[in-house]
Amino acid sequence: MIKTDILIIGAGPTGLFAVFEAGLLQLKCHIIDTLPQPGGQCAELYPKKPIYDIPGFPEILAGELVDNLMEQIKPFQPGFTLGEQATTIEQKEDGTFVVTTNLGTQHQAPVVAIAGGLGSFEPRKPLLANLAGFEDKGVEYMIKDPEKYCGKRVLLAGGGDSALDWTIFLAEIAKEVTLVHRRNEFRGALDSVEKVQALKDKGKVRLITPAEIVEIGGKDRLEWAVVRRSIDKDSTEDFRLNLDHFIPLFGLSPKLGPIANWGLEIERNAIKVDNTLDYQTCIPGIYAIGDVNTYPGKLKLILCGFHEATLMCHSAYQRIHPNKKYVLKYTTVGGVQGFDGSSKEAPKAVVKAIV
């Protein structure tokens, strides 16, 4: 039985940052994740994708963000159960929770924080008859290593942020980049839409809207795709594109998995929490932070997940130590005290007297 103060389910950025905030409160954490390494989607789906909304970093690759978070929590020595899925939860008479994984590993803690992101997920695939035959032979649903597309002819499909962001990124390294979307309007950030339009005007990107992919083909691997473009409401035209890679980016179908059966209040495949108080669920002692939760005004941003993790940890401290009063100290004053007894303190300014 693995015992800890806060059991975190999900090793994405929000779950990792929760370890840091808990560590500042001298609370020990253990993390469960179905993936074989920490980092969640940032590590598994797009480690080389640039992220632009992390404070203090004008731009940082998703994989680098995970590396930085792992370095930040190192002083607090969290435990990890990786490659296993949290399947059942039981509350004991003393109020603590026992969470068991699909491999039978048991964990006990007075507080459980669900930071599972979108949960388990699978890509939404276009309805093409022979699609499966070209998977990993030119058809990919996520970009893990952008360098493999250097000098290649790449066709992307989609109208959200991922499709726009990767179009912008690949335009600098691929031989040809084509973006197809079934509408003239995009669902992504306005700034990204404007950048794609500018790349089109410069001839670096081929933008085809409204259109869709209706056929793909090739011998041993993907070689071509047929694009059907709407001319007006009554007519269309088909044309063939020679290519090396087809990347449909239609989003992910998230599933909560076994967590959906834990007696929590679920709304649209997300866990309802008590708004912005401390992100506690309908079961006292179980919290939900990051993309996995929902409340009025919810924004699914890593930044918001960090904020939610902070408030959750302070609430957890009061639950674990009901008779103790914690006085918030800034890290610039108190430094960072790790469980190894070491302390990193901010350098003190030296003021010289004027003689």
Short mmCIF file of C-alpha atoms in Angstrom, two decimals:
data_model
loop_
_atom_site.label_atom_id
_atom_site.label_comp_id
_atom_site.label_asym_id
_atom_site.label_seq_id
_atom_site.Cartn_x
_atom_site.Cartn_y
_atom_site.Cartn_z
CA MET A 1 0.00 0.00 0.00
CA ILE A 2 1.44 3.36 -1.08
CA LYS A 3 0.55 6.10 1.42
CA THR A 4 0.80 9.83 0.79
CA ASP A 5 -0.81 13.17 1.71
CA ILE A 6 -2.27 14.03 -1.69
CA LEU A 7 -2.85 11.39 -4.36
CA ILE A 8 -2.86 13.04 -7.78
CA ILE A 9 -4.42 11.27 -10.73
CA GLY A 10 -2.83 12.64 -13.87
CA ALA A 11 0.81 13.63 -14.51
CA GLY A 12 0.15 16.49 -16.91
CA PRO A 13 1.32 20.07 -16.25
CA THR A 14 -1.49 20.76 -13.75
CA GLY A 15 -0.80 17.60 -11.77
CA LEU A 16 2.94 18.26 -11.74
CA PHE A 17 2.53 21.86 -10.59
CA ALA A 18 0.24 20.66 -7.79
CA VAL A 19 3.24 18.72 -6.44
CA PHE A 20 5.20 21.97 -6.19
CA GLU A 21 2.43 23.88 -4.42
CA ALA A 22 1.84 20.96 -2.05
CA GLY A 23 5.57 20.78 -1.38
CA LEU A 24 5.62 24.40 -0.26
CA LEU A 25 3.06 23.31 2.35
CA GLN A 26 5.20 20.34 3.36
CA LEU A 27 2.64 17.91 1.91
CA LYS A 28 3.82 14.76 0.17
CA CYS A 29 2.36 13.76 -3.23
CA HIS A 30 2.11 10.60 -5.29
CA ILE A 31 0.96 10.62 -8.94
CA ILE A 32 -0.85 7.95 -10.98
CA ASP A 33 -0.90 8.16 -14.77
CA THR A 34 -1.80 5.75 -17.56
CA LEU A 35 1.09 6.98 -19.72
CA PRO A 36 4.58 5.51 -19.21
CA GLN A 37 6.15 8.93 -18.55
CA PRO A 38 5.10 12.21 -16.86
CA GLY A 39 3.83 15.12 -18.92
CA GLY A 40 0.39 14.06 -20.11
CA GLN A 41 -0.60 15.24 -23.57
CA CYS A 42 2.32 17.68 -23.65
CA ALA A 43 4.74 14.73 -23.58
CA GLU A 44 2.70 12.16 -25.49
CA LEU A 45 0.95 14.13 -28.23
CA TYR A 46 2.92 17.27 -29.01
CA PRO A 47 6.27 17.54 -27.17
CA LYS A 48 7.68 19.75 -29.95
CA LYS A 49 4.67 22.06 -30.17
CA PRO A 50 5.34 25.65 -29.06
CA ILE A 51 3.13 27.05 -26.28
CA TYR A 52 2.70 30.82 -26.03
CA ASP A 53 0.59 31.46 -22.91
CA ILE A 54 2.91 30.37 -20.08
CA PRO A 55 3.82 33.42 -17.96
CA GLY A 56 7.45 34.41 -18.29
CA PHE A 57 7.97 32.36 -21.46
CA PRO A 58 7.15 34.14 -24.74
CA GLU A 59 7.44 30.69 -26.30
CA ILE A 60 8.24 27.27 -24.87
CA LEU A 61 7.98 23.78 -26.35
CA ALA A 62 5.51 21.51 -24.58
CA GLY A 63 8.25 18.98 -23.84
CA GLU A 64 10.48 21.68 -22.35
CA LEU A 65 7.63 22.84 -20.12
CA VAL A 66 7.32 19.30 -18.76
CA ASP A 67 11.10 19.11 -18.20
CA ASN A 68 11.01 22.41 -16.30
CA LEU A 69 8.11 21.27 -14.14
CA MET A 70 9.90 18.01 -13.32
CA GLU A 71 12.97 19.99 -12.29
CA GLN A 72 10.83 22.34 -10.18
CA ILE A 73 9.27 19.50 -8.17
CA LYS A 74 12.48 17.53 -7.72
CA PRO A 75 13.13 18.89 -4.17
CA PHE A 76 9.80 17.44 -3.02
CA GLN A 77 10.51 13.88 -4.16
CA PRO A 78 7.07 12.86 -5.42
CA GLY A 79 6.24 9.23 -6.06
CA PHE A 80 4.97 7.95 -9.40
CA THR A 81 2.83 5.01 -10.50
CA LEU A 82 3.13 5.20 -14.29
CA GLY A 83 1.64 3.01 -16.98
CA GLU A 84 -1.34 2.16 -14.76
CA GLN A 85 -4.93 3.42 -14.74
CA ALA A 86 -6.79 4.41 -11.58
CA THR A 87 -9.90 2.21 -11.70
CA THR A 88 -11.62 2.09 -8.29
CA ILE A 89 -11.86 4.29 -5.20
CA GLU A 90 -13.02 3.40 -1.69
CA GLN A 91 -13.40 5.63 1.33
CA LYS A 92 -12.32 4.11 4.64
CA GLU A 93 -13.88 4.70 8.06
CA ASP A 94 -11.11 7.15 8.93
CA GLY A 95 -12.05 9.28 5.92
CA THR A 96 -9.03 8.40 3.79
CA PHE A 97 -9.38 7.09 0.25
CA VAL A 98 -7.90 3.94 -1.27
CA VAL A 99 -7.42 4.08 -5.04
CA THR A 100 -6.60 0.86 -6.88
CA THR A 101 -5.18 0.67 -10.41
CA ASN A 102 -5.89 -1.80 -13.17
CA LEU A 103 -2.76 -3.71 -12.13
CA GLY A 104 -3.85 -3.91 -8.50
CA THR A 105 -1.53 -1.24 -7.07
CA GLN A 106 -3.19 0.36 -4.04
CA HIS A 107 -2.72 3.93 -2.85
CA GLN A 108 -4.07 5.55 0.32
CA ALA A 109 -4.43 9.27 1.01
CA PRO A 110 -6.71 11.69 2.87
CA VAL A 111 -6.99 13.81 -0.29
CA VAL A 112 -7.39 12.82 -3.94
CA ALA A 113 -6.85 15.37 -6.71
CA ILE A 114 -8.04 14.37 -10.16
CA ALA A 115 -5.91 16.17 -12.73
CA GLY A 116 -6.60 13.87 -15.65
CA GLY A 117 -6.80 16.53 -18.36
CA LEU A 118 -9.24 15.38 -21.01
CA GLY A 119 -9.11 11.87 -19.60
CA SER A 120 -8.39 8.98 -21.92
CA PHE A 121 -8.80 10.04 -25.51
CA GLU A 122 -8.70 8.97 -29.13
CA PRO A 123 -8.50 11.12 -32.26
CA ARG A 124 -11.61 11.91 -34.28
CA LYS A 125 -11.00 10.35 -37.68
CA PRO A 126 -12.37 11.36 -41.10
CA LEU A 127 -14.79 8.93 -42.75
CA LEU A 128 -12.52 7.52 -45.45
CA ALA A 129 -12.95 3.89 -46.49
CA ASN A 130 -9.26 2.92 -46.61
CA LEU A 131 -7.97 5.24 -43.86
CA ALA A 132 -6.83 2.50 -41.48
CA GLY A 133 -4.62 0.94 -44.14
CA PHE A 134 -2.48 4.07 -44.33
CA GLU A 135 -2.17 4.77 -40.59
CA ASP A 136 1.54 5.09 -39.76
CA LYS A 137 2.19 4.91 -43.50
CA GLY A 138 1.64 8.59 -44.16
CA VAL A 139 -1.50 9.17 -42.11
CA GLU A 140 -0.91 10.56 -38.62
CA TYR A 141 -3.36 12.03 -36.13
CA MET A 142 -0.81 13.88 -34.01
CA ILE A 143 2.63 15.36 -34.50
CA LYS A 144 5.25 14.10 -32.07
CA ASP A 145 8.41 14.83 -34.06
CA PRO A 146 8.04 17.74 -36.51
CA GLU A 147 11.47 17.02 -38.00
CA LYS A 148 10.09 14.00 -39.86
CA TYR A 149 8.20 16.44 -42.10
CA CYS A 150 11.29 18.33 -43.26
CA GLY A 151 11.25 18.54 -47.04
CA LYS A 152 7.94 16.63 -47.26
CA ARG A 153 4.59 17.43 -48.85
CA VAL A 154 2.10 17.72 -45.99
CA LEU A 155 -1.69 17.94 -46.10
CA LEU A 156 -3.48 19.05 -42.93
CA ALA A 157 -7.23 19.12 -42.37
CA GLY A 158 -9.11 20.95 -39.63
CA GLY A 159 -10.22 24.37 -38.50
CA GLY A 160 -9.13 24.61 -34.86
CA ASP A 161 -6.03 25.82 -33.06
CA SER A 162 -4.04 22.62 -33.64
CA ALA A 163 -4.55 22.72 -37.40
CA LEU A 164 -3.64 26.41 -37.56
CA ASP A 165 -0.64 26.15 -35.22
CA TRP A 166 0.88 23.20 -37.05
CA THR A 167 0.28 24.83 -40.42
CA ILE A 168 2.26 27.84 -39.23
CA PHE A 169 5.04 25.68 -37.78
CA LEU A 170 5.39 23.28 -40.71
CA ALA A 171 5.40 26.10 -43.26
CA GLU A 172 8.99 26.78 -42.22
CA ILE A 173 10.31 23.22 -42.61
CA ALA A 174 8.11 21.24 -45.02
CA LYS A 175 8.46 21.30 -48.80
CA GLU A 176 4.74 21.95 -49.29
CA VAL A 177 1.97 22.62 -46.76
CA THR A 178 -1.72 22.49 -47.63
CA LEU A 179 -4.51 23.21 -45.15
CA VAL A 180 -8.05 22.07 -45.97
CA HIS A 181 -11.09 23.10 -43.95
CA ARG A 182 -14.75 22.46 -44.66
CA ARG A 183 -15.72 26.05 -43.85
CA ASN A 184 -14.33 29.47 -44.73
CA GLU A 185 -14.38 30.41 -41.03
CA PHE A 186 -11.91 28.95 -38.51
CA ARG A 187 -12.44 28.14 -34.83
CA GLY A 188 -8.91 29.00 -33.73
CA ALA A 189 -7.29 32.12 -32.34
CA LEU A 190 -7.66 35.19 -34.55
CA ASP A 191 -3.91 35.79 -34.47
CA SER A 192 -3.27 32.28 -35.84
CA VAL A 193 -5.87 32.74 -38.58
CA GLU A 194 -4.16 35.97 -39.64
CA LYS A 195 -0.74 34.28 -39.68
CA VAL A 196 -2.03 31.46 -41.89
CA GLN A 197 -3.59 33.99 -44.25
CA ALA A 198 -0.29 35.88 -44.41
CA LEU A 199 1.56 32.64 -45.22
CA LYS A 200 -0.95 31.96 -47.98
CA ASP A 201 -0.42 35.45 -49.42
CA LYS A 202 3.36 34.80 -49.45
CA GLY A 203 2.88 31.47 -51.22
CA LYS A 204 4.22 29.44 -48.32
CA VAL A 205 0.91 27.70 -47.58
CA ARG A 206 -1.90 26.46 -49.80
CA LEU A 207 -5.26 27.16 -48.15
CA ILE A 208 -8.33 25.41 -49.58
CA THR A 209 -11.77 26.29 -48.17
CA PRO A 210 -14.53 25.25 -48.05
CA ALA A 211 -13.36 21.76 -48.90
CA GLU A 212 -12.86 18.24 -47.58
CA ILE A 213 -10.78 15.16 -48.29
CA VAL A 214 -12.88 12.50 -50.02
CA GLU A 215 -10.30 9.88 -51.00
CA ILE A 216 -6.71 8.87 -50.29
CA GLY A 217 -4.50 6.31 -51.98
CA GLY A 218 -1.07 4.92 -52.70
CA LYS A 219 0.82 1.64 -53.06
CA ASP A 220 2.96 0.75 -50.05
CA ARG A 221 2.26 4.07 -48.34
CA LEU A 222 0.20 7.23 -48.80
CA GLU A 223 0.90 9.02 -52.09
CA TRP A 224 -2.13 11.15 -52.92
CA ALA A 225 -5.45 12.57 -51.76
CA VAL A 226 -8.53 13.85 -53.56
CA VAL A 227 -9.86 17.22 -52.35
CA ARG A 228 -13.44 18.23 -53.02
CA ARG A 229 -13.91 21.99 -53.00
CA SER A 230 -17.28 23.73 -52.97
CA ILE A 231 -17.65 26.31 -55.73
CA ASP A 232 -21.16 27.34 -54.73
CA LYS A 233 -24.12 25.71 -53.00
CA ASP A 234 -24.90 23.56 -56.05
CA SER A 235 -21.50 22.62 -57.48
CA THR A 236 -18.15 21.19 -56.43
CA GLU A 237 -14.85 20.33 -58.06
CA ASP A 238 -12.47 17.46 -57.28
CA PHE A 239 -8.73 17.58 -57.72
CA ARG A 240 -5.85 15.35 -56.72
CA LEU A 241 -2.89 16.33 -54.53
CA ASN A 242 0.36 14.40 -54.49
CA LEU A 243 1.67 14.23 -50.94
CA ASP A 244 3.75 12.38 -48.37
CA HIS A 245 1.69 12.93 -45.20
CA PHE A 246 -1.96 13.51 -44.34
CA ILE A 247 -2.66 14.85 -40.84
CA PRO A 248 -6.36 15.20 -39.97
CA LEU A 249 -6.66 17.36 -36.86
CA PHE A 250 -10.31 17.12 -35.92
CA GLY A 251 -9.75 17.04 -32.17
CA LEU A 252 -9.92 14.28 -29.60
CA SER A 253 -12.84 12.30 -28.24
CA PRO A 254 -12.26 12.52 -24.47
CA LYS A 255 -13.46 9.85 -22.08
CA LEU A 256 -13.27 9.95 -18.28
CA GLY A 257 -12.89 6.18 -18.13
CA PRO A 258 -13.40 4.47 -14.75
CA ILE A 259 -13.46 7.84 -12.93
CA ALA A 260 -16.93 8.38 -14.40
CA ASN A 261 -18.17 5.60 -12.08
CA TRP A 262 -16.81 7.09 -8.83
CA GLY A 263 -20.05 8.82 -7.85
CA LEU A 264 -18.91 12.28 -8.92
CA GLU A 265 -21.22 14.79 -10.58
CA ILE A 266 -20.49 14.74 -14.31
CA GLU A 267 -21.47 17.38 -16.85
CA ARG A 268 -20.54 17.00 -20.52
CA ASN A 269 -17.78 14.53 -19.79
CA ALA A 270 -16.21 16.80 -17.15
CA ILE A 271 -16.33 16.74 -13.35
CA LYS A 272 -18.38 19.50 -11.70
CA VAL A 273 -16.64 21.34 -8.87
CA ASP A 274 -17.61 24.04 -6.38
CA ASN A 275 -16.84 26.90 -8.75
CA THR A 276 -13.69 28.79 -7.72
CA LEU A 277 -13.61 28.12 -3.97
CA ASP A 278 -11.17 25.22 -3.95
CA TYR A 279 -12.29 22.97 -6.84
CA GLN A 280 -13.67 20.28 -4.58
CA THR A 281 -16.14 17.80 -6.06
CA CYS A 282 -19.44 16.64 -4.57
CA ILE A 283 -17.41 14.18 -2.46
CA PRO A 284 -15.44 16.04 0.26
CA GLY A 285 -11.76 15.26 -0.01
CA ILE A 286 -11.85 14.63 -3.76
CA TYR A 287 -10.84 17.56 -5.94
CA ALA A 288 -10.73 18.03 -9.72
CA ILE A 289 -8.29 20.49 -11.28
CA GLY A 290 -7.32 21.38 -14.83
CA ASP A 291 -9.14 20.44 -18.00
CA VAL A 292 -10.97 17.56 -16.31
CA ASN A 293 -13.23 19.89 -14.29
CA THR A 294 -16.06 22.26 -15.16
CA TYR A 295 -17.66 25.26 -13.46
CA PRO A 296 -19.22 28.56 -14.61
CA GLY A 297 -16.63 30.58 -16.48
CA LYS A 298 -14.23 27.64 -16.91
CA LEU A 299 -11.30 28.20 -19.29
CA LYS A 300 -9.27 25.17 -20.38
CA LEU A 301 -5.83 26.74 -20.17
CA ILE A 302 -2.66 25.43 -18.53
CA LEU A 303 -2.41 28.76 -16.70
CA CYS A 304 -5.85 28.22 -15.16
CA GLY A 305 -4.89 24.68 -14.16
CA PHE A 306 -1.89 26.07 -12.24
CA HIS A 307 -4.17 28.47 -10.36
CA GLU A 308 -6.65 25.71 -9.55
CA ALA A 309 -3.86 23.46 -8.29
CA THR A 310 -2.68 26.20 -5.92
CA LEU A 311 -6.07 26.76 -4.30
CA MET A 312 -6.68 23.01 -4.12
CA CYS A 313 -3.45 22.45 -2.19
CA HIS A 314 -4.28 25.12 0.39
CA SER A 315 -7.73 23.58 0.89
CA ALA A 316 -6.14 20.13 1.18
CA TYR A 317 -3.76 21.43 3.86
CA GLN A 318 -6.71 22.55 6.00
CA ARG A 319 -8.39 19.19 5.50
CA ILE A 320 -5.26 17.26 6.47
CA HIS A 321 -4.31 19.62 9.34
CA PRO A 322 -7.63 21.05 10.58
CA ASN A 323 -6.08 22.39 13.79
CA LYS A 324 -3.16 24.16 12.14
CA LYS A 325 -3.19 27.62 10.65
CA TYR A 326 -0.93 28.09 7.68
CA VAL A 327 0.51 31.55 7.14
CA LEU A 328 1.27 32.17 3.47
CA LYS A 329 4.91 33.07 2.85
CA TYR A 330 6.24 34.24 -0.47
CA THR A 331 8.97 32.06 -1.97
CA THR A 332 11.02 35.23 -2.49
CA VAL A 333 11.20 35.48 1.30
CA GLY A 334 11.19 31.90 2.52
CA GLY A 335 12.83 30.19 -0.43
CA VAL A 336 11.88 26.62 -1.33
CA GLN A 337 12.28 24.05 1.44
CA GLY A 338 12.49 20.49 0.09
CA PHE A 339 11.85 17.26 1.89
CA ASP A 340 15.58 16.55 1.78
CA GLY A 341 16.08 19.36 4.30
CA SER A 342 17.75 21.70 1.85
CA SER A 343 16.57 25.22 1.19
CA LYS A 344 16.97 27.44 -1.84
CA GLU A 345 16.62 31.05 -0.83
CA ALA A 346 16.41 34.14 -2.93
CA PRO A 347 19.66 36.13 -2.94
CA LYS A 348 19.60 39.06 -0.55
CA ALA A 349 20.31 42.52 -1.87
CA VAL A 350 23.46 44.16 -0.55
CA VAL A 351 23.13 47.85 0.22
CA LYS A 352 26.35 49.77 0.72
CA ALA A 353 26.34 52.83 2.91
CA ILE A 354 27.21 56.11 1.23
CA VAL A 355 30.18 57.64 2.94
#
